[in-house]
mmCIF file of N, CA, C and O in Angstrom:
data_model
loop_
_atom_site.group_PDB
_atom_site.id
_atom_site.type_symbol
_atom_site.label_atom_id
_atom_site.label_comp_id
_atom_site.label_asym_id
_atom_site.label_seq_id
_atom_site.Cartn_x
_atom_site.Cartn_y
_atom_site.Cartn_z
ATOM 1 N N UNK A 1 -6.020 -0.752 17.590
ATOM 2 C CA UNK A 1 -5.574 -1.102 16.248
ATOM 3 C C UNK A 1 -6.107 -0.082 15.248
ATOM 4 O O UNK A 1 -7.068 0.632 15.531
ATOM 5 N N UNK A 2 -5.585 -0.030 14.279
ATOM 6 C CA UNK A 2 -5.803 0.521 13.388
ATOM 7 C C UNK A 2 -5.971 0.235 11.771
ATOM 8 O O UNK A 2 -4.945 -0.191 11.241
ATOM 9 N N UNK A 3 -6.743 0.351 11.191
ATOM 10 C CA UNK A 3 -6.920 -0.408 9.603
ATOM 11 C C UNK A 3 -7.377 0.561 8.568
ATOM 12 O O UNK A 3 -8.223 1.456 8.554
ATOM 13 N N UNK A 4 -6.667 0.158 7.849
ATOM 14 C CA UNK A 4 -6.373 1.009 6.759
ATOM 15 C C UNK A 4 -6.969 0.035 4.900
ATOM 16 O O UNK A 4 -6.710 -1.142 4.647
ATOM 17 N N UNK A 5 -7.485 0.677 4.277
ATOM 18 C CA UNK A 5 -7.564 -0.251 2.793
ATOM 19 C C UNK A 5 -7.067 1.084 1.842
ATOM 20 O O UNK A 5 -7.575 2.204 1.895
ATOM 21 N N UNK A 6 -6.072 0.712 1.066
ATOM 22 C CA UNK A 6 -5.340 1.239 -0.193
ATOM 23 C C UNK A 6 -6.029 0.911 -1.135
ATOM 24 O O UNK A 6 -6.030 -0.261 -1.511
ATOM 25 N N UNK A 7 -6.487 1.491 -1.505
ATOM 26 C CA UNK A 7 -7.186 1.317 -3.331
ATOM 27 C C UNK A 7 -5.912 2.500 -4.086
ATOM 28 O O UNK A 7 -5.793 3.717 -3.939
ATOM 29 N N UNK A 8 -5.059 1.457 -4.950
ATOM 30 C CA UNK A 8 -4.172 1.695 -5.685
ATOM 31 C C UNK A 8 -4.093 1.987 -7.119
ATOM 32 O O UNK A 8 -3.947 0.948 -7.763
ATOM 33 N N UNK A 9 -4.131 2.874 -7.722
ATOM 34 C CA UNK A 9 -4.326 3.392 -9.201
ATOM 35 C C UNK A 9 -2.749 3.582 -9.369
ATOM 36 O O UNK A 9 -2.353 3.863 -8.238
ATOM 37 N N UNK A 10 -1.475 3.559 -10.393
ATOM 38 C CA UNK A 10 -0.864 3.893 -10.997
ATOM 39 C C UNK A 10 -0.705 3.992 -12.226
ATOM 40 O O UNK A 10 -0.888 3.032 -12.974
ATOM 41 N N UNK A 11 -0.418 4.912 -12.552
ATOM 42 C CA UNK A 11 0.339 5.391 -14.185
ATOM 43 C C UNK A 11 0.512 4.335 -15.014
ATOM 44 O O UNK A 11 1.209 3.372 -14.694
ATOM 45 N N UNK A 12 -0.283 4.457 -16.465
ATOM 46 C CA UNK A 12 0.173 4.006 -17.565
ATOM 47 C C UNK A 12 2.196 3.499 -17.707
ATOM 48 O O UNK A 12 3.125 4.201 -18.106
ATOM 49 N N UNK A 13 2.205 2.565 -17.374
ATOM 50 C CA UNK A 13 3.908 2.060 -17.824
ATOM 51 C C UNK A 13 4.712 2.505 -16.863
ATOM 52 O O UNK A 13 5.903 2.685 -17.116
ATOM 53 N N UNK A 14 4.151 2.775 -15.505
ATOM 54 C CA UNK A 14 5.334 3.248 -14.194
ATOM 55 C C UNK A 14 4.957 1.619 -13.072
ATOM 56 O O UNK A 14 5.052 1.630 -11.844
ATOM 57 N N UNK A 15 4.522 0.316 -13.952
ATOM 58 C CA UNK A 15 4.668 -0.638 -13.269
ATOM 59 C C UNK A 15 5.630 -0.704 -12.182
ATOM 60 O O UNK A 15 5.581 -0.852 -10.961
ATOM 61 N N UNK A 16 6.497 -0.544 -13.048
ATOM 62 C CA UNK A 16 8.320 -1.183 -12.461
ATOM 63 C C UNK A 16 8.226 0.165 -11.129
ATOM 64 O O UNK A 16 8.194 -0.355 -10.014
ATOM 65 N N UNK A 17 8.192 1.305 -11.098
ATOM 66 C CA UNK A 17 8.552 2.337 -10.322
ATOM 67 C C UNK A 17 7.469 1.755 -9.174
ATOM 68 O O UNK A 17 7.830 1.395 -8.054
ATOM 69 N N UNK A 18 6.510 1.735 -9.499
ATOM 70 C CA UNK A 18 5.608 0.874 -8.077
ATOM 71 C C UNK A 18 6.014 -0.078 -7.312
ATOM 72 O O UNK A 18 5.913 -0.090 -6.086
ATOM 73 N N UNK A 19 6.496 -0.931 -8.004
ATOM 74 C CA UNK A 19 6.873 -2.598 -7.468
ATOM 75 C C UNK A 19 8.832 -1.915 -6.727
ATOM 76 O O UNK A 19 9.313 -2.413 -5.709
ATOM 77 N N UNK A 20 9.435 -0.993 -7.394
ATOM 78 C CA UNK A 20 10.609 -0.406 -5.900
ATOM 79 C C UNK A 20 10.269 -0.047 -5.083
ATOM 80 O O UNK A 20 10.796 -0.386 -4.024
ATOM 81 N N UNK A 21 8.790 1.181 -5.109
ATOM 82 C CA UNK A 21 8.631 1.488 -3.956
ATOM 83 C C UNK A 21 7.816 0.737 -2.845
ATOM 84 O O UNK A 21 7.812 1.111 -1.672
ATOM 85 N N UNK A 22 7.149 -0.317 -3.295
ATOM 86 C CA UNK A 22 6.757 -1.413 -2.961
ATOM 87 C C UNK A 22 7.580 -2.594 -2.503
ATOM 88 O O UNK A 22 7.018 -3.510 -1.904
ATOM 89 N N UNK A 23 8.829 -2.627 -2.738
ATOM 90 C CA UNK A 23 10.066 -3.382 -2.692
ATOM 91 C C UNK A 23 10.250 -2.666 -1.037
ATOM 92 O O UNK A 23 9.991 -3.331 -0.034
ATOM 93 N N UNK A 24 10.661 -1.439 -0.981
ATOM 94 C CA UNK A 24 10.929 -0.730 0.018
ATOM 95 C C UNK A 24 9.737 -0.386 1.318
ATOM 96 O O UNK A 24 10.069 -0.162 2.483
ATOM 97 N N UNK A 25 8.353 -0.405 0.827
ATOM 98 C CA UNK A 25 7.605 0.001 1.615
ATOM 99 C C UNK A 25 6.957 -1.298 2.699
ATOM 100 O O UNK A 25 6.779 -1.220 3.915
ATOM 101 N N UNK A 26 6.774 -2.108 2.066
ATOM 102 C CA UNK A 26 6.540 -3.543 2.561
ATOM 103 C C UNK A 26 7.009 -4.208 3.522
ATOM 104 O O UNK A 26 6.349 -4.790 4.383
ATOM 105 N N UNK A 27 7.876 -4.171 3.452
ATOM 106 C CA UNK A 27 8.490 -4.293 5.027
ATOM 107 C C UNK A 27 8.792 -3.536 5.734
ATOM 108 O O UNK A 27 8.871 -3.978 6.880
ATOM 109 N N UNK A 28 8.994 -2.652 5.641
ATOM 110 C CA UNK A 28 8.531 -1.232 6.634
ATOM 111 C C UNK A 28 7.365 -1.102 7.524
ATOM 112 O O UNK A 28 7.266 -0.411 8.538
ATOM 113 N N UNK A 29 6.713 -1.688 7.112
ATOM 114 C CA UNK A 29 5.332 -2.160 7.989
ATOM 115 C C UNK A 29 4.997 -2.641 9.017
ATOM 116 O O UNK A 29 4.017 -2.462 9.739
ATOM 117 N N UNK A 30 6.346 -3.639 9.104
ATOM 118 C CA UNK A 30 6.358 -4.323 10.482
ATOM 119 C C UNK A 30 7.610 -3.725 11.300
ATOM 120 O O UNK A 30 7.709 -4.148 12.452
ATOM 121 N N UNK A 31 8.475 -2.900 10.915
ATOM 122 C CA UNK A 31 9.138 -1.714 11.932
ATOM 123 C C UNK A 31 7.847 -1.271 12.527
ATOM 124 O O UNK A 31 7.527 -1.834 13.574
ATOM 125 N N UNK A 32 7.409 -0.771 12.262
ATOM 126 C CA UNK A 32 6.018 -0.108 12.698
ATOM 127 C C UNK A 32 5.074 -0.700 13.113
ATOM 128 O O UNK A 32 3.963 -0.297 12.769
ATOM 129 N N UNK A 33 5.169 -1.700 13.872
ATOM 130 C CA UNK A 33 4.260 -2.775 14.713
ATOM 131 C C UNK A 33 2.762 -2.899 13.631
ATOM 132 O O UNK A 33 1.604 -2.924 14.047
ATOM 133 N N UNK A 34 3.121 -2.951 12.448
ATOM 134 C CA UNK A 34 2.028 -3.383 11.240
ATOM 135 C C UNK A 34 2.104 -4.588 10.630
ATOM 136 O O UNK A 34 3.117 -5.238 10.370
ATOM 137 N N UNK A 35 1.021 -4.833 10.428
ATOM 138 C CA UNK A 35 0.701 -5.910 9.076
ATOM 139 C C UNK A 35 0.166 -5.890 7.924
ATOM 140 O O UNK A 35 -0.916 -5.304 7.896
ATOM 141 N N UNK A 36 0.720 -6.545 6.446
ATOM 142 C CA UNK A 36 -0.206 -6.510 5.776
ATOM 143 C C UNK A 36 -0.999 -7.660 5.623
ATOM 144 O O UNK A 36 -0.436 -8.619 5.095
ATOM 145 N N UNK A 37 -2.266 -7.803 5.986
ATOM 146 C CA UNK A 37 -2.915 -8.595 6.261
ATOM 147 C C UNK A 37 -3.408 -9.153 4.792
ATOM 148 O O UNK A 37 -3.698 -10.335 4.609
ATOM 149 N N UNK A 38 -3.474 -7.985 3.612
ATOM 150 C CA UNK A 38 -4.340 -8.567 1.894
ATOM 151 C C UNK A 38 -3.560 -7.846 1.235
ATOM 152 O O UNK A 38 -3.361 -6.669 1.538
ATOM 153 N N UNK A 39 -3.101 -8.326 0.418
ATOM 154 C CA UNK A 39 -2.634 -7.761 -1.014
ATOM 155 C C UNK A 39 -3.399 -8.073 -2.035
ATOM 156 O O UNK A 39 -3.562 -9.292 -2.002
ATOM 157 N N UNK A 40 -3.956 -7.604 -2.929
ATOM 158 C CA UNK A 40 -4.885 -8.432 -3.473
ATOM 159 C C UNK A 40 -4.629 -7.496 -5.356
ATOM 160 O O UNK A 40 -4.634 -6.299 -5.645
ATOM 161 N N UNK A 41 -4.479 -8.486 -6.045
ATOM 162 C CA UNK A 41 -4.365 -7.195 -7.506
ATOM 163 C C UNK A 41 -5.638 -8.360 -8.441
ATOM 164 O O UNK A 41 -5.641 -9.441 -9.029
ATOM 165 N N UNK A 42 -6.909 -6.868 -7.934
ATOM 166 C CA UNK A 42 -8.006 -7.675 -8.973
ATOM 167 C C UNK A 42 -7.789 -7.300 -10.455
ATOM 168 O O UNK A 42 -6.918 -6.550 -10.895
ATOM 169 N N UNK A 43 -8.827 -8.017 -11.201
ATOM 170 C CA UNK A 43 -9.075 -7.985 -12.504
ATOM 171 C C UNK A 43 -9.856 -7.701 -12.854
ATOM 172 O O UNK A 43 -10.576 -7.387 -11.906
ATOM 173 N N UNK A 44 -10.515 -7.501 -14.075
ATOM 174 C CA UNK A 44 -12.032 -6.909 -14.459
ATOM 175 C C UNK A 44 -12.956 -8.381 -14.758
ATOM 176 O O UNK A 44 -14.171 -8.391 -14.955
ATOM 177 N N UNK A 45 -12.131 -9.501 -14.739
ATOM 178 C CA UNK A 45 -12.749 -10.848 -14.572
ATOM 179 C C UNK A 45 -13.270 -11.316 -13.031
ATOM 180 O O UNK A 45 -13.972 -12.317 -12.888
ATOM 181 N N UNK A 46 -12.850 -10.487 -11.917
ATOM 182 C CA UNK A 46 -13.097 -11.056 -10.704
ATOM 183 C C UNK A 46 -13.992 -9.531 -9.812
ATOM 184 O O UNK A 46 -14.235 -9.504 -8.605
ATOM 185 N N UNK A 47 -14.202 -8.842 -10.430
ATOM 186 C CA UNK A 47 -15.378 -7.798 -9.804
ATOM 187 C C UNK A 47 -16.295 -8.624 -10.325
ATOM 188 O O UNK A 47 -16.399 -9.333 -11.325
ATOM 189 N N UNK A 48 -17.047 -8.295 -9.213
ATOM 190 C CA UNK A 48 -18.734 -8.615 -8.999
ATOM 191 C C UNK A 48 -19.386 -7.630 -9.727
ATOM 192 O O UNK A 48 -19.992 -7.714 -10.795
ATOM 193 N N UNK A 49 -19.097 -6.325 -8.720
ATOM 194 C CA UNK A 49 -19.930 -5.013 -9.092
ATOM 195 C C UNK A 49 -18.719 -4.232 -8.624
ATOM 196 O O UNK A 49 -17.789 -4.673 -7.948
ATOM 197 N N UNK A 50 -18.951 -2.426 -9.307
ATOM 198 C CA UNK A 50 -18.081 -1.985 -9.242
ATOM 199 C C UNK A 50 -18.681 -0.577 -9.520
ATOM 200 O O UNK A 50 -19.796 -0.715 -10.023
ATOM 201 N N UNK A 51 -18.235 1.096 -9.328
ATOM 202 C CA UNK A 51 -18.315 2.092 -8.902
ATOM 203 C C UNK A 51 -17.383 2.884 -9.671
ATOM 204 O O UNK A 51 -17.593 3.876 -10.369
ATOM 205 N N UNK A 52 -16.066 2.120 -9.354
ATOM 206 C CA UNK A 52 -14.915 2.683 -10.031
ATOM 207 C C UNK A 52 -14.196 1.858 -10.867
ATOM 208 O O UNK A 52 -14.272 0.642 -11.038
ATOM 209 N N UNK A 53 -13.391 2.809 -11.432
ATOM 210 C CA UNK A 53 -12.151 1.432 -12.468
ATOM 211 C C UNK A 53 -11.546 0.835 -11.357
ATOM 212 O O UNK A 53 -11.524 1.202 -10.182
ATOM 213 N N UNK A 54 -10.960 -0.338 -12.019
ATOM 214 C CA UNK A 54 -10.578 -1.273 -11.470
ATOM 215 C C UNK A 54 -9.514 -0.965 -10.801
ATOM 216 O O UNK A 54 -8.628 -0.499 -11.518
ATOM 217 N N UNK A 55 -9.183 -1.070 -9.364
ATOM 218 C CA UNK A 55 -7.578 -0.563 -8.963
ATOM 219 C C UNK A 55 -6.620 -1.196 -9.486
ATOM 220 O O UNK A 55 -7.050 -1.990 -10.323
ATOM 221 N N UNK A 56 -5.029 -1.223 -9.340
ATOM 222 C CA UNK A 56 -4.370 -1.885 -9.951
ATOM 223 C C UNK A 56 -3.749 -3.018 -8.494
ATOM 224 O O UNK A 56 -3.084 -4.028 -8.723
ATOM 225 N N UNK A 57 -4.068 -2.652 -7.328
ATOM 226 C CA UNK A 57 -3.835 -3.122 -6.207
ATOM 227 C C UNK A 57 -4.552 -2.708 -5.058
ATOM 228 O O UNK A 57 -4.860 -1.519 -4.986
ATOM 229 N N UNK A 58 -4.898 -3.552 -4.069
ATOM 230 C CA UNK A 58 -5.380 -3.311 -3.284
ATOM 231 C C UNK A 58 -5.333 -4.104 -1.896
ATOM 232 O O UNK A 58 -5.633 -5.259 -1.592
ATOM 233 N N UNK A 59 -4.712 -2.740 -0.995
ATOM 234 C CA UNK A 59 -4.301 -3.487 0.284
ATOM 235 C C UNK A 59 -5.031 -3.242 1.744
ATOM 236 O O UNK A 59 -5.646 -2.224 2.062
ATOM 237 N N UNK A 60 -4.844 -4.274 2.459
ATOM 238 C CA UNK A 60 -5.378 -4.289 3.835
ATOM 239 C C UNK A 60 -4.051 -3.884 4.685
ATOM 240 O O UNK A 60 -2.919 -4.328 4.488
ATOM 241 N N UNK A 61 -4.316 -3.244 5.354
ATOM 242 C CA UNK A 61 -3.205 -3.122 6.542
ATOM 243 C C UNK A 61 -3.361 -2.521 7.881
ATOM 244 O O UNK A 61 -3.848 -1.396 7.994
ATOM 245 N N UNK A 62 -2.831 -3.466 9.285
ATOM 246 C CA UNK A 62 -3.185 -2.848 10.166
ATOM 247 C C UNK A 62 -1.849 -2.471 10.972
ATOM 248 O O UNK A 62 -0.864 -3.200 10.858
ATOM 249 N N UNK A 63 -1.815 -1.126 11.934
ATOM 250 C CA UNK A 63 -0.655 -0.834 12.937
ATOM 251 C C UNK A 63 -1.347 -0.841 14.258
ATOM 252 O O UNK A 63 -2.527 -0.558 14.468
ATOM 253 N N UNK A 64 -0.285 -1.268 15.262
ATOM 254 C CA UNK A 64 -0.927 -1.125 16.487
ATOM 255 C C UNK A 64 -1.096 -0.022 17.195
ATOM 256 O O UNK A 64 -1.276 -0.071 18.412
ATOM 257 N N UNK A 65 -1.060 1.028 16.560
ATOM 258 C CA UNK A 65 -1.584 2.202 16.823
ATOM 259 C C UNK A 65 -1.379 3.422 16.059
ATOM 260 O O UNK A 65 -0.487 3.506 15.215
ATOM 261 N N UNK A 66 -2.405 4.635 16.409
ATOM 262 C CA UNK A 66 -1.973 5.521 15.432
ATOM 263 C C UNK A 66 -0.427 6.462 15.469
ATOM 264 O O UNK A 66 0.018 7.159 14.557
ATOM 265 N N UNK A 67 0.111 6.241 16.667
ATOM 266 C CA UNK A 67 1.286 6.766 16.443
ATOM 267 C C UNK A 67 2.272 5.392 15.252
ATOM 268 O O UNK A 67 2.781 5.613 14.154
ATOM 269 N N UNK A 68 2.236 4.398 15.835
ATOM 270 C CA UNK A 68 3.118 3.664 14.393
ATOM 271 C C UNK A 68 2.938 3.824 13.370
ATOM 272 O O UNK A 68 3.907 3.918 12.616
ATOM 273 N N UNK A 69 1.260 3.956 12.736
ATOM 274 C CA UNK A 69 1.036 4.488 11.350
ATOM 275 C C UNK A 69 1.701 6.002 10.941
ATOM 276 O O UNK A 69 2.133 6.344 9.839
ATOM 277 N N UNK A 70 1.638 6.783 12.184
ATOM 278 C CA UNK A 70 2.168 7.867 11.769
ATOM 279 C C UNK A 70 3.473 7.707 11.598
ATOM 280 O O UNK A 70 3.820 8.301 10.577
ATOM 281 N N UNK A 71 4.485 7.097 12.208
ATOM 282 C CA UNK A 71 5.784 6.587 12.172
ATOM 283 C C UNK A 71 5.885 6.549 10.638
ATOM 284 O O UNK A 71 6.265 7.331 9.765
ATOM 285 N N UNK A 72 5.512 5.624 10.673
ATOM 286 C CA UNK A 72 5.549 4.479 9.023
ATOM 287 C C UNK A 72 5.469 5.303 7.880
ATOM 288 O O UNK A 72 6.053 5.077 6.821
ATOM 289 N N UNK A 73 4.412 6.682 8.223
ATOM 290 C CA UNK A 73 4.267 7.379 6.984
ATOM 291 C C UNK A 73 5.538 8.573 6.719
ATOM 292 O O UNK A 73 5.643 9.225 5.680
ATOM 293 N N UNK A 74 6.343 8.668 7.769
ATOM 294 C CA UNK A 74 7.363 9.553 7.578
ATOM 295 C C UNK A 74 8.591 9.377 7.444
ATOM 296 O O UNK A 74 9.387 10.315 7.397
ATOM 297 N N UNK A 75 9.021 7.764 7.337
ATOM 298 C CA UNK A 75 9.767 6.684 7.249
ATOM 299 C C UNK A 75 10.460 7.601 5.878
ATOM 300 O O UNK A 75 9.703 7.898 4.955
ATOM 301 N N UNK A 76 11.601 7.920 5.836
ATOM 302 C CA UNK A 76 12.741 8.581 4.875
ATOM 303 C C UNK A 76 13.087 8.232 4.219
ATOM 304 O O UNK A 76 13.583 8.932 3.336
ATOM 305 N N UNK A 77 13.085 5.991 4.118
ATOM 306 C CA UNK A 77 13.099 5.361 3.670
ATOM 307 C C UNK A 77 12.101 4.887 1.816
ATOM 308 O O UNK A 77 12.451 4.460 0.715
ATOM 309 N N UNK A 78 10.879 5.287 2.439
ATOM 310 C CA UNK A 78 9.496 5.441 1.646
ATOM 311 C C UNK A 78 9.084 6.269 1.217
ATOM 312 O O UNK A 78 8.428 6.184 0.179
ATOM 313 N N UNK A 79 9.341 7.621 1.962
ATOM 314 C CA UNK A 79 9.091 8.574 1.758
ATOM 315 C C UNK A 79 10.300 9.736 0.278
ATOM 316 O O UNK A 79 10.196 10.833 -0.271
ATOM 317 N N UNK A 80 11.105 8.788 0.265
ATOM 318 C CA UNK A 80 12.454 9.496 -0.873
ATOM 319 C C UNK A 80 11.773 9.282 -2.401
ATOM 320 O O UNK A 80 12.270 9.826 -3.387
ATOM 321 N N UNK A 81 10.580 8.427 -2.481
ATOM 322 C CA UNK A 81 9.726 7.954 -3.459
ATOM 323 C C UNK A 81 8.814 9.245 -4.256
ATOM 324 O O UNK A 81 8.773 9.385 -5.479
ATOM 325 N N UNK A 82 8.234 9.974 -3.427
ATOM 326 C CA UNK A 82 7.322 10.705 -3.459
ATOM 327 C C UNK A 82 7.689 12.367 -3.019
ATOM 328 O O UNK A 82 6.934 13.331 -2.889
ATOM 329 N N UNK A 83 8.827 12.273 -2.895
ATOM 330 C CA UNK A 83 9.493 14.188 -2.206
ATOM 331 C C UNK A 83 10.223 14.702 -3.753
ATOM 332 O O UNK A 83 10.763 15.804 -3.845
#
């Protein structure tokens, strides 16, 4: 297995552009024998302690191996986001 944690920062007012490619990437996960196991979008009310600013999301995710993660990341689908 394999596990992965996303600590997610985006852009001032590119909410909406996150939550498509997030629309699209999310289930893509489990093509790729993955899960997302946490989604989690903290607040500056629910840190304990902290290092960095606050992410704007933050995910758990595991694939059953490193070739599916590699799969997943070249997915044409997810990837039309960021080229």
């Amino acid at each position: 297995m394999i596990y992965l944690t996303q600590i997610i920062y985006i852009n001032t007012n590119e909410e909406a552009a996150f939550h498509q490619f997030e629309n699209v990437a999310i289930p893509l996960i489990s093509k790729y024998n993955g899960r997302l196991l946490l989604r989690l979008r903290p607040t500056d009310t629910n840190v304990i302690e902290s290092n960095i600013e606050t992410p704007y999301e933050i995910h758990i995710v595991e694939f059953a191996s490193q070739k599916d993660f590699d799969s997943f990341k070249i997915d044409k689908k997810k990837t039309r986001f960021y080229t």
